[in-house]
Short mmCIF file of C-alpha atoms in Angstrom, two decimals:
data_model
loop_
_atom_site.label_atom_id
_atom_site.label_comp_id
_atom_site.label_asym_id
_atom_site.label_seq_id
_atom_site.Cartn_x
_atom_site.Cartn_y
_atom_site.Cartn_z
CA MET A 1 129.77 113.41 67.39
CA GLY A 2 128.50 110.35 69.74
CA HIS A 3 131.84 110.15 70.92
CA SER A 4 132.03 113.78 71.75
CA LEU A 5 128.67 113.73 73.52
CA GLN A 6 129.69 110.86 75.69
CA ASP A 7 132.87 112.63 76.72
CA CYS A 8 130.64 115.51 77.78
CA ILE A 9 128.42 113.11 79.86
CA SER A 10 131.10 111.75 81.86
CA GLN A 11 132.62 114.93 82.76
CA LEU A 12 129.47 115.90 84.79
CA PRO A 13 129.57 115.11 88.49
CA ASP A 14 128.51 111.81 89.98
CA GLU A 15 125.66 113.95 91.96
CA ILE A 16 124.23 115.12 88.48
CA LEU A 17 124.23 111.90 87.03
CA GLY A 18 122.30 110.49 89.86
CA ILE A 19 119.72 113.01 89.11
CA VAL A 20 119.73 112.11 85.70
CA LEU A 21 119.28 108.10 86.16
CA SER A 22 116.42 108.91 88.75
CA GLY A 23 114.32 109.95 85.58
CA LEU A 24 114.78 106.20 84.45
CA ASP A 25 112.72 103.57 85.87
CA ILE A 26 114.71 101.64 88.46
CA LYS A 27 115.67 98.43 86.61
CA GLU A 28 116.75 100.85 83.80
CA ALA A 29 118.79 102.78 85.90
CA VAL A 30 120.44 99.71 87.61
CA SER A 31 120.94 98.01 84.08
CA THR A 32 123.68 101.16 83.35
CA CYS A 33 125.85 99.49 85.71
CA ILE A 34 127.44 97.62 82.61
CA LEU A 35 128.39 100.66 80.99
CA SER A 36 131.77 101.29 82.51
CA ARG A 37 133.48 100.91 85.98
CA ARG A 38 132.13 104.87 86.22
CA TRP A 39 128.85 103.88 86.03
CA ARG A 40 128.79 100.80 88.08
CA ASN A 41 128.04 102.55 91.20
CA LEU A 42 126.24 105.77 89.72
CA TRP A 43 122.74 104.52 90.01
CA LYS A 44 123.09 104.10 93.83
CA LEU A 45 123.24 108.17 94.25
CA SER A 46 119.68 108.42 92.77
CA PRO A 47 117.35 110.83 94.96
CA ARG A 48 114.42 109.15 93.51
CA PHE A 49 113.01 105.77 93.97
CA ASN A 50 109.68 104.86 92.35
CA PHE A 51 109.16 101.07 93.06
CA ASP A 52 106.25 100.72 90.35
CA ALA A 53 105.19 97.27 89.91
CA SER A 54 101.95 98.38 87.66
CA ASN A 55 102.49 95.71 85.12
CA THR A 56 102.83 92.74 87.70
CA MET A 57 99.98 94.04 89.44
CA ARG A 58 97.52 94.16 86.19
CA LEU A 59 98.81 90.58 85.81
CA MET A 60 97.79 89.64 89.50
CA PHE A 61 94.33 91.12 88.70
CA CYS A 62 93.79 89.04 85.72
CA GLY A 63 94.85 85.74 87.56
CA HIS A 64 98.35 85.45 85.04
CA LYS A 65 100.43 85.91 88.37
CA ASN A 66 99.49 85.29 91.99
CA ARG A 67 100.41 87.72 95.08
CA GLU A 68 101.85 84.38 97.07
CA THR A 69 104.83 84.45 94.68
CA GLU A 70 105.24 88.01 93.52
CA ALA A 71 104.77 89.82 96.99
CA PRO A 72 108.23 88.23 98.10
CA LYS A 73 109.86 89.16 94.80
CA TYR A 74 108.93 92.73 95.05
CA ARG A 75 109.84 93.05 98.95
CA ASP A 76 113.53 91.48 97.80
CA TRP A 77 113.61 93.85 94.91
CA VAL A 78 113.05 96.75 97.12
CA ASN A 79 115.04 95.71 99.95
CA GLN A 80 118.35 95.18 97.54
CA VAL A 81 117.97 98.33 95.72
CA LEU A 82 117.39 100.64 99.09
CA ASN A 83 120.47 98.62 100.91
CA SER A 84 122.80 99.87 98.04
CA HIS A 85 121.64 103.54 98.22
CA GLU A 86 125.08 105.48 98.90
CA GLY A 87 123.15 108.98 98.67
CA SER A 88 122.98 111.26 101.61
CA SER A 89 119.22 112.05 101.30
CA LEU A 90 116.27 110.89 99.26
CA GLU A 91 113.65 113.30 97.35
CA GLN A 92 111.21 110.92 96.65
CA LEU A 93 110.26 107.07 97.81
CA ARG A 94 107.32 105.13 96.26
CA ILE A 95 106.18 101.66 97.46
CA ALA A 96 103.43 100.60 95.17
CA PHE A 97 101.99 96.83 95.41
CA ASP A 98 99.77 94.71 97.26
CA LEU A 99 101.22 94.32 100.68
CA GLY A 100 99.73 93.94 104.02
CA LYS A 101 100.52 93.16 107.60
CA PHE A 102 102.59 89.80 106.88
CA TYR A 103 105.19 92.55 105.33
CA THR A 104 105.43 94.82 108.26
CA ASN A 105 108.87 94.41 109.32
CA SER A 106 110.03 95.11 105.62
CA ILE A 107 107.75 97.77 105.12
CA ASP A 108 108.60 99.60 108.72
CA LYS A 109 112.39 99.32 107.53
CA TRP A 110 111.37 101.22 104.34
CA VAL A 111 109.86 103.88 106.17
CA ASP A 112 112.70 104.05 108.60
CA PHE A 113 114.97 104.46 105.63
CA ALA A 114 112.83 107.18 104.23
CA ILE A 115 113.32 108.92 107.70
CA VAL A 116 117.27 108.40 108.03
CA LYS A 117 117.35 109.90 104.40
CA ARG A 118 114.89 112.55 105.38
CA VAL A 119 112.61 112.18 102.34
CA GLN A 120 110.79 114.53 100.92
CA LYS A 121 107.90 112.87 99.40
CA LEU A 122 106.84 109.68 100.71
CA GLU A 123 103.76 107.28 99.17
CA LEU A 124 102.93 104.05 100.51
CA ASP A 125 100.44 102.55 98.06
CA LEU A 126 99.43 99.32 99.32
CA THR A 127 96.51 99.02 97.33
CA PRO A 128 94.84 95.28 96.54
CA ALA A 129 95.21 93.66 93.23
CA GLY A 130 91.77 93.21 92.37
CA TYR A 131 90.23 91.92 95.65
CA CYS A 132 89.17 93.23 98.93
CA LYS A 133 91.58 93.31 101.62
CA TRP A 134 90.24 92.47 105.03
CA ASN A 135 90.84 95.23 107.47
CA ASN A 136 92.48 93.19 109.90
CA SER A 137 95.14 92.51 107.40
CA VAL A 138 95.97 96.05 106.48
CA TYR A 139 99.48 97.21 107.33
CA ILE A 140 99.53 99.61 110.47
CA PHE A 141 101.45 102.69 110.36
CA PRO A 142 104.47 102.57 112.55
CA SER A 143 103.76 105.03 115.29
CA TRP A 144 106.70 104.58 117.26
CA LEU A 145 108.98 105.37 114.35
CA LEU A 146 107.45 109.02 114.58
CA ASP A 147 108.73 109.30 118.35
CA ILE A 148 111.95 110.43 117.32
CA PRO A 149 114.74 112.32 119.63
CA LEU A 150 115.45 116.17 118.24
CA ASP A 151 118.91 115.32 117.27
CA LEU A 152 118.05 112.58 115.12
CA PRO A 153 116.88 112.55 111.28
CA SER A 154 113.34 112.89 111.20
CA PHE A 155 110.42 113.73 108.58
CA ASP A 156 111.62 117.27 108.65
CA ARG A 157 112.03 117.75 105.06
CA LEU A 158 108.56 116.20 104.16
CA THR A 159 106.65 118.16 101.56
CA SER A 160 104.23 115.26 100.44
CA VAL A 161 102.70 112.19 102.00
CA CYS A 162 100.64 109.40 100.35
CA LEU A 163 99.04 106.57 102.06
CA LYS A 164 96.83 104.00 100.57
CA SER A 165 95.37 100.66 102.45
CA VAL A 166 97.23 101.75 105.40
CA SER A 167 95.82 101.73 108.72
CA ILE A 168 97.05 104.92 110.30
CA THR A 169 95.48 107.08 113.44
CA GLU A 170 94.04 110.17 114.20
CA GLU A 171 97.10 110.78 116.26
CA ASP A 172 99.30 109.76 113.86
CA LEU A 173 98.20 112.08 111.30
CA ALA A 174 98.31 114.79 113.73
CA TYR A 175 101.79 114.47 114.29
CA PHE A 176 102.45 114.92 110.48
CA LEU A 177 100.35 118.09 110.69
CA SER A 178 102.20 119.47 113.60
CA THR A 179 105.55 118.45 113.22
CA CYS A 180 106.08 118.38 109.48
CA LEU A 181 106.47 122.03 109.06
CA LEU A 182 106.92 121.88 105.35
CA LEU A 183 104.23 119.67 104.37
CA GLU A 184 102.11 120.83 101.38
CA ARG A 185 100.08 117.81 100.30
CA LEU A 186 98.53 115.14 102.14
CA SER A 187 96.49 112.10 100.65
CA ILE A 188 94.79 109.33 102.58
CA GLU A 189 92.92 106.61 101.18
CA ASN A 190 91.43 103.60 102.48
CA ALA A 191 92.64 103.80 106.11
CA PRO A 192 90.11 101.22 107.33
CA PHE A 193 90.17 102.59 111.25
CA LEU A 194 90.15 106.47 110.85
CA GLN A 195 87.23 107.92 112.08
CA ASN A 196 88.20 111.57 112.60
CA LEU A 197 90.29 113.76 110.75
CA ARG A 198 91.13 117.33 112.20
CA VAL A 199 93.51 119.67 109.88
CA SER A 200 94.40 122.95 111.68
CA GLY A 201 97.70 124.72 112.85
CA GLN A 202 98.83 128.28 112.57
CA SER A 203 101.87 127.15 111.16
CA LEU A 204 100.34 124.79 108.84
CA LYS A 205 101.50 124.93 105.08
CA LEU A 206 99.23 122.37 103.58
CA LYS A 207 98.32 123.22 100.34
CA HIS A 208 96.59 120.14 98.87
CA LEU A 209 94.27 117.60 101.13
CA GLU A 210 92.83 114.37 99.47
CA ILE A 211 90.37 111.65 101.66
CA ARG A 212 89.51 108.68 99.53
CA TYR A 213 87.06 105.79 100.77
CA CYS A 214 87.84 105.99 104.38
CA GLU A 215 84.68 104.33 105.11
CA LYS A 216 84.46 104.96 108.99
CA CYS A 217 85.40 108.54 108.64
CA LYS A 218 82.88 110.25 110.26
CA ASN A 219 84.06 113.99 110.95
CA VAL A 220 86.69 116.13 108.98
CA GLU A 221 87.63 119.42 110.42
CA VAL A 222 89.81 121.89 108.25
CA SER A 223 91.17 124.86 109.28
CA ALA A 224 94.18 125.70 107.20
CA ALA A 225 95.18 129.12 105.86
CA ASN A 226 97.12 127.81 102.66
CA LEU A 227 94.80 125.24 101.48
CA LEU A 228 94.28 125.36 97.86
CA SER A 229 92.50 122.26 97.15
CA PHE A 230 90.36 119.56 98.79
CA LYS A 231 89.00 116.23 97.01
CA TYR A 232 86.79 113.51 98.71
CA THR A 233 85.72 110.31 97.56
CA GLY A 234 83.48 108.28 99.81
CA PRO A 235 79.89 107.24 101.09
CA ARG A 236 77.09 109.32 101.15
CA MET A 237 77.80 112.76 102.31
CA LYS A 238 74.32 113.68 103.64
CA MET A 239 74.61 110.65 106.05
CA GLY A 240 77.78 109.49 106.19
CA ILE A 241 80.03 112.16 106.90
CA ASN A 242 80.31 115.57 108.46
CA MET A 243 82.45 118.46 107.02
CA CYS A 244 83.43 121.56 108.41
CA PHE A 245 85.60 124.37 106.70
CA VAL A 246 86.56 126.85 108.96
CA ASP A 247 89.48 129.58 108.11
CA VAL A 248 90.04 128.42 104.27
CA PRO A 249 90.53 131.59 102.52
CA LYS A 250 92.83 130.36 99.70
CA LEU A 251 90.69 127.30 98.96
CA SER A 252 90.07 127.74 95.11
CA SER A 253 89.29 123.76 93.93
CA VAL A 254 87.40 121.14 95.52
CA SER A 255 86.25 117.89 93.98
CA LEU A 256 83.57 115.73 95.45
CA GLU A 257 82.74 112.04 94.43
CA SER A 258 79.85 110.54 96.50
CA GLU A 259 75.97 110.05 96.31
CA ASN A 260 74.23 112.93 97.30
CA CYS A 261 77.18 115.33 97.30
CA GLU A 262 74.61 117.92 95.82
CA GLU A 263 72.87 117.75 99.06
CA TYR A 264 75.88 118.34 101.27
CA ILE A 265 76.64 121.66 99.48
CA VAL A 266 72.89 122.89 99.83
CA ASN A 267 72.74 121.57 103.73
CA SER A 268 76.19 122.42 104.54
CA PRO A 269 76.88 124.40 107.97
CA SER A 270 79.75 126.31 106.63
CA THR A 271 79.36 127.17 103.25
CA SER A 272 81.21 130.72 102.98
CA TYR A 273 84.08 129.22 101.15
CA LEU A 274 81.95 128.13 98.35
CA SER A 275 81.94 131.92 96.96
CA ARG A 276 85.53 131.54 96.89
CA LEU A 277 86.10 128.45 94.53
CA GLU A 278 87.20 128.96 91.24
CA LYS A 279 87.06 124.98 90.29
CA LEU A 280 84.49 122.51 91.42
CA GLU A 281 84.09 118.79 90.18
CA LEU A 282 81.08 116.67 91.16
CA ASN A 283 80.88 113.23 90.56
CA LEU A 284 77.10 112.58 91.07
CA LYS A 285 77.34 108.95 90.68
CA TYR A 286 74.14 106.93 89.49
CA MET A 287 71.51 109.82 88.76
CA ASN A 288 68.31 107.22 88.71
CA SER A 289 64.95 108.70 88.23
CA GLY A 290 64.16 109.15 92.17
CA ARG A 291 67.25 111.09 92.58
CA HIS A 292 67.38 113.41 90.05
CA THR A 293 63.73 114.51 90.45
CA ASP A 294 64.95 115.54 94.03
CA PHE A 295 67.64 117.56 92.61
CA PRO A 296 68.36 120.56 94.51
CA ARG A 297 66.60 123.84 92.63
CA ILE A 298 68.36 126.36 94.80
CA PHE A 299 72.22 126.25 95.49
CA PRO A 300 74.50 128.69 97.24
CA GLU A 301 76.05 131.13 94.89
CA PHE A 302 79.42 130.27 93.30
CA SER A 303 80.15 133.87 92.51
CA ASN A 304 83.89 133.20 91.40
CA LEU A 305 83.42 129.86 90.16
CA LYS A 306 85.17 129.57 86.45
CA HIS A 307 85.55 125.94 85.78
CA LEU A 308 82.68 123.18 86.60
CA GLU A 309 83.04 119.62 85.89
CA PHE A 310 80.23 116.81 86.28
CA LYS A 311 80.71 112.98 86.16
CA PHE A 312 77.32 110.65 86.24
CA VAL A 313 75.17 108.08 85.01
CA VAL A 314 71.96 109.15 83.73
CA VAL A 315 68.94 106.56 83.05
CA ASP A 316 68.04 106.00 79.41
CA ASP A 317 66.32 109.26 78.07
CA GLU A 318 65.79 111.18 81.02
CA THR A 319 66.25 114.90 81.04
CA ILE A 320 69.50 116.35 82.69
CA LEU A 321 68.77 120.08 82.66
CA PHE A 322 68.50 119.63 86.46
CA LEU A 323 72.38 120.26 85.93
CA THR A 324 71.21 123.73 85.09
CA SER A 325 70.65 124.68 88.82
CA ILE A 326 74.26 124.81 89.63
CA THR A 327 75.42 126.34 86.37
CA GLY A 328 72.64 128.89 87.08
CA ALA A 329 74.13 129.87 90.38
CA SER A 330 77.58 130.47 88.75
CA PRO A 331 77.34 134.00 86.91
CA ARG A 332 81.05 134.01 86.21
CA LEU A 333 81.11 130.28 84.98
CA GLN A 334 83.70 130.21 81.99
CA LYS A 335 84.27 126.50 81.17
CA LEU A 336 81.63 123.35 81.71
CA LYS A 337 82.82 119.94 81.38
CA LEU A 338 80.48 116.86 81.41
CA LYS A 339 81.63 113.01 81.64
CA TYR A 340 78.87 111.03 81.72
CA ARG A 341 77.25 107.58 80.62
CA ILE A 342 73.67 107.00 79.42
CA ASN A 343 72.42 103.77 80.89
CA TRP A 344 69.62 101.99 78.84
CA ALA A 345 67.03 100.56 81.11
CA GLN A 346 63.84 100.99 79.12
CA ASN A 347 60.38 100.55 80.43
CA GLN A 348 60.97 100.37 83.79
CA ILE A 349 58.28 101.01 86.38
CA PHE A 350 58.21 103.25 89.51
CA ALA A 351 57.95 100.61 92.66
CA TRP A 352 55.69 103.41 94.44
CA ALA A 353 52.27 103.83 93.38
CA GLY A 354 52.89 101.65 90.14
CA VAL A 355 53.25 104.54 87.90
CA GLU A 356 54.50 104.35 84.64
CA LYS A 357 57.79 105.88 84.24
CA ASN A 358 57.81 107.97 81.41
CA LYS A 359 54.37 109.59 82.14
CA LEU A 360 55.61 110.87 85.44
CA LEU A 361 59.04 112.04 84.22
CA GLU A 362 57.27 114.18 81.44
CA VAL A 363 56.03 116.14 84.53
CA PHE A 364 59.40 116.70 85.94
CA GLU A 365 61.00 117.48 82.62
CA LYS A 366 58.68 120.26 82.05
CA GLU A 367 59.13 121.65 85.45
CA TRP A 368 63.03 121.82 84.70
CA GLU A 369 62.60 123.38 81.56
CA VAL A 370 60.91 126.27 83.34
CA GLU A 371 63.71 126.40 86.16
CA ALA A 372 66.12 126.17 83.52
CA GLY A 373 64.48 129.07 81.37
CA LYS A 374 65.20 131.22 84.18
CA TYR A 375 69.18 131.08 84.05
CA SER A 376 71.60 133.01 81.97
CA HIS A 377 75.27 132.18 81.13
CA LYS A 378 76.51 135.51 79.86
CA CYS A 379 80.45 134.22 80.67
CA LEU A 380 80.30 130.51 79.56
CA LYS A 381 82.86 130.00 76.69
CA VAL A 382 83.53 126.64 76.53
CA ILE A 383 81.44 123.51 76.95
CA GLU A 384 82.79 119.93 76.80
CA PHE A 385 80.70 116.72 76.29
CA VAL A 386 82.79 113.80 76.93
CA GLY A 387 80.94 110.63 76.08
CA TRP A 388 78.65 112.23 73.64
CA VAL A 389 75.67 109.65 72.43
CA GLY A 390 73.39 112.01 70.47
CA ILE A 391 70.20 111.18 72.10
CA LYS A 392 67.75 113.20 74.10
CA PRO A 393 69.73 113.64 77.55
CA ASP A 394 72.94 115.45 75.99
CA VAL A 395 71.15 116.81 72.82
CA GLN A 396 68.35 118.66 75.07
CA LEU A 397 71.27 119.88 77.29
CA ALA A 398 73.45 121.08 74.54
CA ASN A 399 70.54 123.00 72.96
CA TYR A 400 69.94 124.57 75.59
CA PHE A 401 73.16 125.93 76.30
CA LEU A 402 73.44 127.14 72.70
CA ASP A 403 70.54 129.23 73.42
CA SER A 404 71.50 130.63 76.80
CA ALA A 405 75.23 131.37 76.56
CA ILE A 406 75.56 134.07 74.55
CA SER A 407 79.33 134.43 74.91
CA LEU A 408 80.14 130.80 73.78
CA GLU A 409 83.20 130.30 71.86
CA LYS A 410 83.60 126.46 71.77
CA ILE A 411 81.81 123.29 72.11
CA ILE A 412 83.45 120.11 71.98
CA LEU A 413 81.96 116.95 71.43
CA ASP A 414 83.79 113.90 72.34
CA CYS A 415 82.30 110.96 70.50
CA ARG A 416 85.13 108.39 70.78
CA ILE A 417 83.93 106.60 73.64
CA PRO A 418 79.79 107.16 73.19
CA HIS A 419 78.96 105.85 77.02
CA CYS A 420 75.86 104.39 76.03
CA ILE A 421 75.31 100.75 78.03
CA GLN A 422 72.52 98.46 78.50
CA THR A 423 72.25 96.96 82.20
CA SER A 424 69.76 95.70 85.02
CA TRP A 425 67.91 98.20 86.55
CA GLY A 426 69.89 100.21 89.52
CA GLU A 427 73.25 98.78 88.85
CA GLU A 428 76.12 101.26 89.91
CA PHE A 429 78.70 102.66 87.35
CA ASP A 430 81.68 104.35 87.80
CA PRO A 431 81.75 107.23 85.28
CA ASN A 432 85.56 107.15 85.15
CA GLU A 433 85.66 103.56 83.95
CA GLU A 434 86.14 103.05 80.12
CA PHE A 435 84.54 100.88 77.63
CA ASP A 436 85.13 99.61 74.03
CA PRO A 437 82.93 101.91 71.83
CA ASN A 438 80.41 99.91 69.70
CA GLU A 439 80.93 101.21 66.08
CA GLY A 440 77.37 102.00 65.18
CA ASP A 441 76.94 103.83 68.74
CA ARG A 442 79.87 105.70 67.83
CA GLU A 443 78.59 106.56 64.00
CA ALA A 444 75.51 107.61 65.59
CA ALA A 445 77.46 110.00 67.81
CA LEU A 446 79.08 111.47 65.16
CA LEU A 447 76.26 112.06 62.94
CA SER A 448 74.31 113.91 65.60
CA ALA A 449 77.33 116.01 66.31
CA VAL A 450 77.51 117.22 62.90
CA GLN A 451 73.62 117.77 63.25
CA LEU A 452 74.38 120.06 66.05
CA GLY A 453 77.10 122.33 64.42
CA GLY A 454 74.47 123.92 62.21
CA LYS A 455 72.67 125.30 65.09
CA LEU A 456 76.03 126.95 66.77
CA PRO A 457 75.80 130.81 67.27
CA PRO A 458 77.85 132.83 64.36
CA LYS A 459 81.11 133.04 66.49
CA ALA A 460 81.28 129.52 68.21
CA LYS A 461 83.40 126.74 67.07
CA LEU A 462 82.32 122.75 66.98
CA ILE A 463 85.02 120.59 67.72
CA ILE A 464 84.44 116.68 67.48
CA LEU A 465 86.59 114.11 68.83
#
């Protein structure tokens, strides 16, 4: 049977086998050349090249390998593979390694190769391996390669561009948007000198736009009739960046990761798109006492919102009922997900007026209990707590929704990594980062989850992970 199967595979055209091999790791695909003469050059027809070196990058981050040795190896590896390619076109080219301006000549050649092969998906991920790269050492995207005569190969088939730790100008981005008429996805991360981003054009097919850690970017203007999703990660939105959305009738999913992103939503000059959103993700970062007490109590109505996700860090046993001001503004909300961490910072004192923290917070908590009581959640069916600890913040909010979500079908309590940690006051955390759980914390989280199950409405199911 194995012999028959081998014969069937051998009868496939070279182009089909090349596509099959493209699903393998590059090194695995190259190793098939030893199977037979027929297979010796098949990998050279692969339409996709993903030069992933994540294992090496992890070892560099831990100090077990160094960049000075590994970067030349990576460069030579990419050069060897690309120089051997015999296909007429390329679907995907992904470069992912800690490379900077010193490797400009090589990276320029790779970009030129992508142009000649009329690549469809291009990713340059030059993110540093665990340390900050100085802005003047970042690779500069080759503008001269974009000025191509009409009779030569170009980026005319490009559908996706992802640039990380690449310096690119506003003019270069305008080129991609104006001449790459098939472009549907644009992702820019850590473009150190980008100050303004204008996304507009009547023929624009762009569906997905992502901006991450572009620290100097002050203005983002989006007018894209086909845009479906927008993601932003960066500095304080209240003072650090201005965003304007015009003519985005299909925009249905927005993700914001920034301090004070809730204030941006309330004070944004263009909020008409909010009523059309179906999914909203908010990473509120560190919700210290002074911030959550000032959390907006009135939001624009999210009249079509069905999926809402929060990520945040909250201080010890403080209430998180303030989140209900957003859920209460979402009359059609069906699913709510919270991914959070609780930071123990006991016996902290407000610096101003010398007021004991707990006494003052009791006042704010009672106010939020009154505010939360005004909202109903008639359509809410699924609630998920990721990082369930089983103490006041999450238990209080869970009990609130058990009372107010009359259509609740399922509540998920993920206790696998109870995010209960102890740090100094004011230290920043990334809610996405995972920690090894303390066994005692996990047992306590499981116990409280079981206890909550006794309070469920008759038709609701409790799932404990």
